[in-house]
XYZ file of C-alpha atoms in Angstrom:
386
model
C 9.423 11.592 -5.540
C 11.147 8.248 -4.979
C 14.499 9.984 -4.632
C 13.088 12.528 -2.186
C 11.515 9.775 -0.087
C 14.771 7.802 -0.018
C 17.090 10.658 0.921
C 14.702 12.113 3.504
C 13.529 8.935 5.244
C 16.930 7.232 5.099
C 19.133 10.329 5.243
C 17.672 11.976 8.351
C 18.041 8.843 10.573
C 21.559 8.314 9.186
C 22.429 11.915 10.027
C 21.073 11.585 13.574
C 22.356 8.140 14.536
C 25.576 7.864 12.524
C 26.940 11.408 12.214
C 25.591 13.741 14.908
C 24.665 11.634 17.956
C 26.365 8.220 17.660
C 27.682 8.388 21.243
C 24.342 9.475 22.686
C 22.667 6.441 21.123
C 25.520 4.003 21.747
C 23.328 1.881 24.033
C 20.824 1.520 21.206
C 23.424 0.123 18.788
C 22.594 -3.464 17.861
C 26.038 -4.497 16.583
C 29.037 -2.951 18.290
C 31.044 -2.267 15.146
C 30.204 0.311 12.469
C 29.957 -0.244 8.745
C 32.617 1.406 6.573
C 32.179 4.393 4.313
C 32.519 2.209 1.205
C 29.518 0.206 2.456
C 27.412 3.360 2.569
C 28.448 4.320 -0.967
C 27.586 0.838 -2.258
C 24.197 0.897 -0.533
C 23.306 4.316 -1.939
C 24.421 3.408 -5.462
C 22.312 0.247 -5.632
C 19.402 1.973 -3.920
C 19.339 4.560 -6.722
C 19.097 1.695 -9.202
C 16.180 0.184 -7.244
C 14.367 3.533 -7.176
C 14.604 3.720 -10.972
C 13.277 0.164 -11.270
C 10.349 0.811 -8.917
C 9.504 4.040 -10.757
C 9.754 2.267 -14.119
C 7.448 -0.568 -13.065
C 4.970 1.979 -11.694
C 4.940 3.943 -14.947
C 4.656 0.734 -16.981
C 1.513 -0.239 -15.081
C -0.125 3.191 -14.889
C 0.751 4.411 -18.395
C 0.138 1.207 -20.331
C -2.875 -0.845 -21.495
C -2.635 -2.642 -18.127
C -3.963 0.449 -16.315
C -7.697 -0.363 -16.763
C -7.126 -3.772 -15.155
C -5.871 -2.238 -11.916
C -8.204 -1.067 -9.153
C -6.660 2.395 -8.868
C -9.413 4.999 -8.532
C -9.044 8.766 -8.584
C -12.325 9.988 -7.085
C -12.219 9.882 -3.272
C -16.027 9.853 -3.235
C -16.050 6.478 -4.999
C -15.335 4.730 -1.682
C -15.766 5.675 1.951
C -12.958 7.778 3.428
C -12.498 4.960 5.945
C -11.300 2.819 3.060
C -8.104 4.926 2.781
C -6.530 3.742 6.094
C -8.095 0.279 5.755
C -6.628 -0.170 2.271
C -3.177 0.877 3.527
C -3.249 -1.720 6.329
C -4.502 -4.392 3.936
C -1.769 -3.464 1.435
C 0.846 -3.886 4.193
C -0.546 -7.342 5.009
C -0.433 -8.372 1.343
C 3.079 -6.953 0.991
C 4.320 -8.770 4.086
C 3.008 -12.095 2.771
C 4.522 -11.502 -0.676
C 7.827 -10.369 0.804
C 8.171 -13.336 3.171
C 7.814 -15.957 0.442
C 9.796 -13.999 -2.135
C 12.540 -13.455 0.459
C 12.716 -17.142 1.338
C 12.849 -17.985 -2.369
C 15.875 -15.774 -3.074
C 17.635 -17.412 -0.123
C 17.594 -20.708 -2.013
C 21.229 -21.733 -2.717
C 20.659 -21.611 -6.478
C 19.413 -18.013 -6.314
C 21.184 -16.474 -3.344
C 24.553 -15.659 -4.960
C 23.016 -14.380 -8.197
C 20.226 -12.290 -6.698
C 20.315 -11.726 -2.927
C 23.981 -11.758 -1.917
C 24.390 -8.090 -2.839
C 21.869 -7.053 -0.187
C 23.626 -9.241 2.381
C 26.937 -7.490 1.823
C 25.416 -5.123 4.376
C 26.141 -7.491 7.274
C 25.812 -4.519 9.597
C 23.102 -2.563 7.733
C 22.491 1.163 7.767
C 19.382 3.112 6.630
C 20.993 3.411 3.191
C 20.697 -0.397 2.784
C 16.896 -0.259 2.687
C 16.802 -0.302 -1.129
C 20.225 -1.810 -1.787
C 19.263 -4.677 -4.106
C 20.586 -6.488 -7.143
C 18.853 -5.539 -10.406
C 16.700 -8.687 -10.479
C 15.791 -8.419 -6.821
C 14.828 -4.801 -7.438
C 12.313 -6.008 -10.018
C 10.946 -8.609 -7.579
C 10.576 -5.896 -4.938
C 8.804 -3.571 -7.388
C 6.262 -6.178 -8.503
C 4.371 -5.976 -5.221
C 2.816 -2.622 -6.214
C 0.975 -3.926 -9.309
C -0.020 -7.076 -7.384
C -1.655 -4.919 -4.703
C -3.302 -2.687 -7.321
C -4.787 -5.730 -9.053
C -6.106 -7.127 -5.750
C -7.635 -4.170 -3.900
C -8.928 -0.673 -4.752
C -6.379 2.054 -3.972
C -6.617 5.814 -4.314
C -3.355 7.556 -5.324
C -3.298 9.083 -1.821
C -3.442 5.586 -0.311
C -0.694 4.414 -2.649
C 1.573 7.318 -1.684
C 0.948 6.817 2.042
C 1.538 3.083 1.668
C 4.928 3.636 0.019
C 5.919 6.135 2.735
C 4.866 3.839 5.596
C 6.426 0.791 3.919
C 9.755 2.516 3.312
C 9.753 4.076 6.799
C 9.399 0.620 8.380
C 12.072 -0.677 6.009
C 14.454 2.056 7.176
C 13.710 1.170 10.804
C 14.521 -2.479 10.063
C 17.913 -1.493 8.615
C 18.619 1.295 11.098
C 21.227 -0.632 13.084
C 19.809 0.858 16.297
C 16.837 -0.277 18.375
C 14.494 2.598 19.194
C 11.360 0.719 20.278
C 9.949 2.142 23.555
C 10.216 0.200 26.823
C 6.500 -0.660 26.958
C 6.551 -2.320 23.532
C 8.145 -5.522 24.870
C 5.214 -6.232 27.170
C 2.415 -5.392 24.761
C 0.639 -7.670 22.321
C 2.285 -5.727 19.494
C 5.611 -7.331 20.326
C 4.095 -10.728 19.518
C 3.162 -9.746 15.965
C 5.373 -6.810 14.880
C 8.980 -6.853 13.727
C 11.702 -4.675 15.237
C 15.064 -3.392 14.080
C 16.743 -6.171 16.082
C 14.581 -8.765 14.329
C 15.792 -7.795 10.847
C 19.330 -7.015 11.998
C 19.657 -10.639 13.119
C 18.750 -11.710 9.588
C 21.633 -9.654 8.188
C 23.989 -10.919 10.871
C 23.101 -14.625 10.631
C 22.056 -14.751 6.934
C 18.998 -16.914 7.644
C 15.716 -16.797 9.522
C 13.609 -13.708 10.247
C 12.403 -13.349 6.660
C 9.343 -11.197 7.432
C 9.153 -7.493 6.645
C 6.530 -5.941 8.928
C 5.220 -8.822 11.014
C 6.536 -11.869 12.891
C 3.479 -13.880 11.807
C 4.910 -15.919 8.915
C 8.264 -16.513 10.618
C 6.552 -17.880 13.707
C 4.022 -19.951 11.759
C 6.696 -21.449 9.490
C 9.295 -21.891 12.253
C 11.865 -19.609 10.608
C 12.261 -17.060 13.387
C 15.745 -16.920 14.924
C 15.523 -18.711 18.298
C 17.777 -16.067 19.885
C 15.625 -13.117 18.831
C 13.751 -12.485 22.088
C 16.931 -12.999 24.116
C 18.853 -10.508 21.947
C 16.004 -8.018 22.139
C 15.812 -8.242 25.943
C 19.577 -7.831 26.325
C 19.683 -4.646 24.243
C 16.599 -3.178 25.923
C 18.094 -3.996 29.342
C 21.245 -2.136 28.277
C 19.138 0.835 27.171
C 16.836 1.060 30.178
C 18.957 -0.550 32.896
C 16.446 -3.311 33.604
C 14.962 -6.292 31.832
C 11.316 -5.531 32.595
C 9.115 -2.511 32.974
C 8.204 -2.078 36.627
C 4.599 -2.906 37.422
C 3.789 -4.213 33.928
C 2.766 -7.808 33.487
C 4.411 -9.546 30.545
C 2.100 -10.851 27.850
C 2.484 -14.635 27.418
C 4.014 -15.802 24.155
C 1.364 -16.513 21.558
C 1.435 -20.123 20.402
C 2.095 -20.910 16.762
C -1.354 -22.399 16.265
C -3.006 -19.121 17.269
C -1.003 -16.891 14.921
C -2.411 -18.045 11.568
C -5.913 -17.777 13.029
C -5.251 -14.181 14.086
C -3.773 -13.362 10.687
C -6.631 -14.964 8.749
C -9.293 -13.314 10.921
C -7.650 -9.944 10.328
C -7.367 -10.558 6.593
C -10.971 -11.772 6.408
C -12.144 -8.754 8.391
C -10.397 -6.303 6.107
C -11.617 -8.190 3.029
C -15.190 -8.087 4.328
C -14.837 -4.362 4.918
C -13.448 -3.965 1.410
C -16.381 -5.880 -0.064
C -18.824 -3.785 1.944
C -17.208 -0.598 0.703
C -17.275 -1.813 -2.891
C -20.882 -2.971 -2.658
C -22.004 0.425 -1.431
C -20.007 2.427 -3.975
C -21.471 5.798 -4.856
C -22.254 6.743 -8.442
C -20.427 10.030 -7.952
C -17.553 10.553 -10.360
C -16.905 10.597 -14.114
C -18.641 8.070 -16.382
C -17.973 7.274 -20.012
C -20.965 7.083 -22.389
C -19.588 4.980 -25.264
C -22.905 5.030 -27.162
C -23.106 8.830 -27.358
C -19.351 9.382 -27.190
C -18.996 11.611 -24.157
C -18.212 11.889 -20.467
C -20.815 12.582 -17.775
C -19.893 13.826 -14.316
C -22.349 12.568 -11.676
C -22.501 14.492 -8.410
C -24.745 14.867 -5.359
C -26.533 18.079 -4.460
C -29.020 18.483 -1.597
C -29.493 14.714 -1.368
C -30.261 14.277 -5.086
C -27.957 13.144 -7.890
C -27.286 14.928 -11.167
C -25.243 14.098 -14.254
C -23.491 16.914 -16.148
C -22.173 16.445 -19.687
C -18.567 17.669 -19.505
C -17.037 16.493 -22.793
C -17.777 14.857 -26.144
C -15.636 12.879 -28.590
C -16.349 15.103 -31.570
C -14.290 18.284 -31.473
C -17.172 20.506 -32.648
C -19.538 19.198 -29.974
C -16.837 19.434 -27.343
C -16.235 23.105 -28.164
C -19.950 23.813 -27.770
C -20.007 22.073 -24.413
C -17.009 24.018 -23.161
C -18.471 27.287 -24.424
C -21.899 26.636 -22.912
C -22.598 29.115 -20.167
C -24.744 26.758 -18.094
C -24.498 23.160 -17.023
C -25.763 20.656 -19.575
C -27.606 18.287 -17.225
C -28.120 14.874 -18.773
C -29.348 13.323 -15.511
C -31.564 15.201 -13.040
C -32.972 14.632 -9.569
C -32.196 10.965 -8.947
C -32.768 9.690 -5.423
C -30.759 6.850 -3.893
C -33.115 4.064 -2.763
C -30.543 1.286 -2.152
C -26.813 0.632 -2.396
C -27.168 -0.010 -6.136
C -30.390 1.718 -7.267
C -31.295 5.360 -7.929
C -34.868 6.115 -8.846
C -37.361 8.504 -10.284
C -35.145 10.941 -12.127
C -35.030 12.457 -15.604
C -32.790 11.660 -18.555
C -32.266 14.436 -21.091
C -31.383 13.438 -24.655
C -29.750 16.539 -26.231
C -29.791 15.226 -29.821
C -33.508 14.365 -29.722
C -34.410 17.282 -27.452
C -36.385 14.903 -25.250
C -36.651 14.369 -21.501
C -37.380 10.818 -20.340
C -38.263 9.250 -17.007
C -35.390 7.064 -15.902
C -33.762 5.059 -13.142
C -30.132 4.129 -12.545
C -28.667 0.839 -11.357
C -25.057 -0.066 -10.491
C -24.347 -3.415 -12.158
C -20.806 -3.527 -10.798
C -18.350 -0.917 -9.562
C -17.379 -0.063 -13.146
C -20.777 -0.235 -14.875
C -23.892 1.940 -14.468
C -27.075 1.073 -16.370
C -29.639 3.732 -17.309
C -33.205 2.478 -17.849
C -35.403 5.082 -19.535
C -39.079 5.195 -20.469
C -40.888 7.414 -22.993
C -44.579 6.645 -23.135
C -44.853 2.925 -23.810
C -41.289 2.754 -25.172
C -38.432 1.546 -22.975
C -34.699 1.391 -23.477
C -31.401 1.202 -21.646
C -27.748 2.017 -22.064
C -24.673 1.674 -19.903
C -22.012 4.048 -18.657
C -18.472 2.952 -17.815
C -16.651 4.363 -14.759
C -13.454 6.257 -15.517
C-alpha cells in the first residue's frame, strides 16, 4: 500500500510536470534549472527505504504488545462519524508540530551531515524527493504515526486518509512547480498554509521554512525566510501576468502575536470536540468478558440495545455457539438514559439458566460495568472493549 501510494501520488505529478507538459507549465517552475536523472534515481531509492521503515514501524506498533496502548478503534459506531474528518485535521496539526521541531533538530550542525544532508542533496526537489531520507531520519519520520495513535482515537479509515493527505501535501511541497490558484494569495489561507514555493526555498537556502503543512510555527519562531512572500508574488505574477487579483482586497499580514492564539484556539477546539466524542461513546461494538471467558457483541435495534454472545474461550463452548441456530442474547432491551448509563434491561446467565434485572454503565471508553440484581442479591462484573 505504501509503495502504491508513493508511485501514484509522486509518479503522476512527475509524469505530468516533468515528462509530458514541462513547457506548458514552464511559468509555474520555481527554479529555472532541472534536476538530473541521477537525482531522481537517488530520491526513489531512498524513498523505497523510507517506505519499508514506515511500514515496519506501523507493523511493530499494531502487531506487538504496544497495540492495546494505542487509541486505534475498529468499530465506526464507537465514535461519531464527524470524528473521522476531525481526527484527520487534528492529526495533521500534531504532525506539523512534531515535524517542525524534529526538522529544526536535524538541522543542528552536529546532526545535519549525519542525518539530514541526504534529503538536502535534492537542492531542486522533485516529487520523488518526498520520502528521500537517511535511514535514521526515516525512523524519525515514521515515529509520528505511533505518537498520534497514542494521543487521539483513530479509525483505520482515518489513518489511511491521513497518510494519503499527508503524503499528497508532501508531494506538493517537493513538486518544484507552484500550482496554487490566483485567489489563494489574497485569502486567509495564505497566512497559515504552506505552498510549494515555501518548502522549495528551504531546499534552495538550506535553512528557514521548517514547517510541513502550516506557516504557524515558522512565523511564531521567526524562522520563515524573509523573501518568501516576495518570491511567491514574483512567480504568481509570472503565471498570471499581474501581481494582484483584480477587485480582490488583500488580507493584511497576521501579526506574530496572533498566530499562536489562533493555533491554540484551533487545537483546544478540536481537543474539546474529541473529549465530547469520547464522553458520549456508544456501547456498540465487541466487548470482552474476562470473567466468563467470551466476547459479547452489543448492538442497537429499534432504539434498544442488545448483547449477543459470539464466542467463548473454551473450544467446546465456542463450537456450540457457532452451531447455535439463533442468537444467544446475553443482554436484552437496554435503554440509553445518559451518555454513560443504560437502564432497565435483562442479563441472561447461560450457565445458571437465570435472567436477571440489570443496568449498564460506561466507566471509561474501554470499560463497561454490568450491575445485576436477583431478588435481594446484587452483583457486578466488567466488560473490556476490544
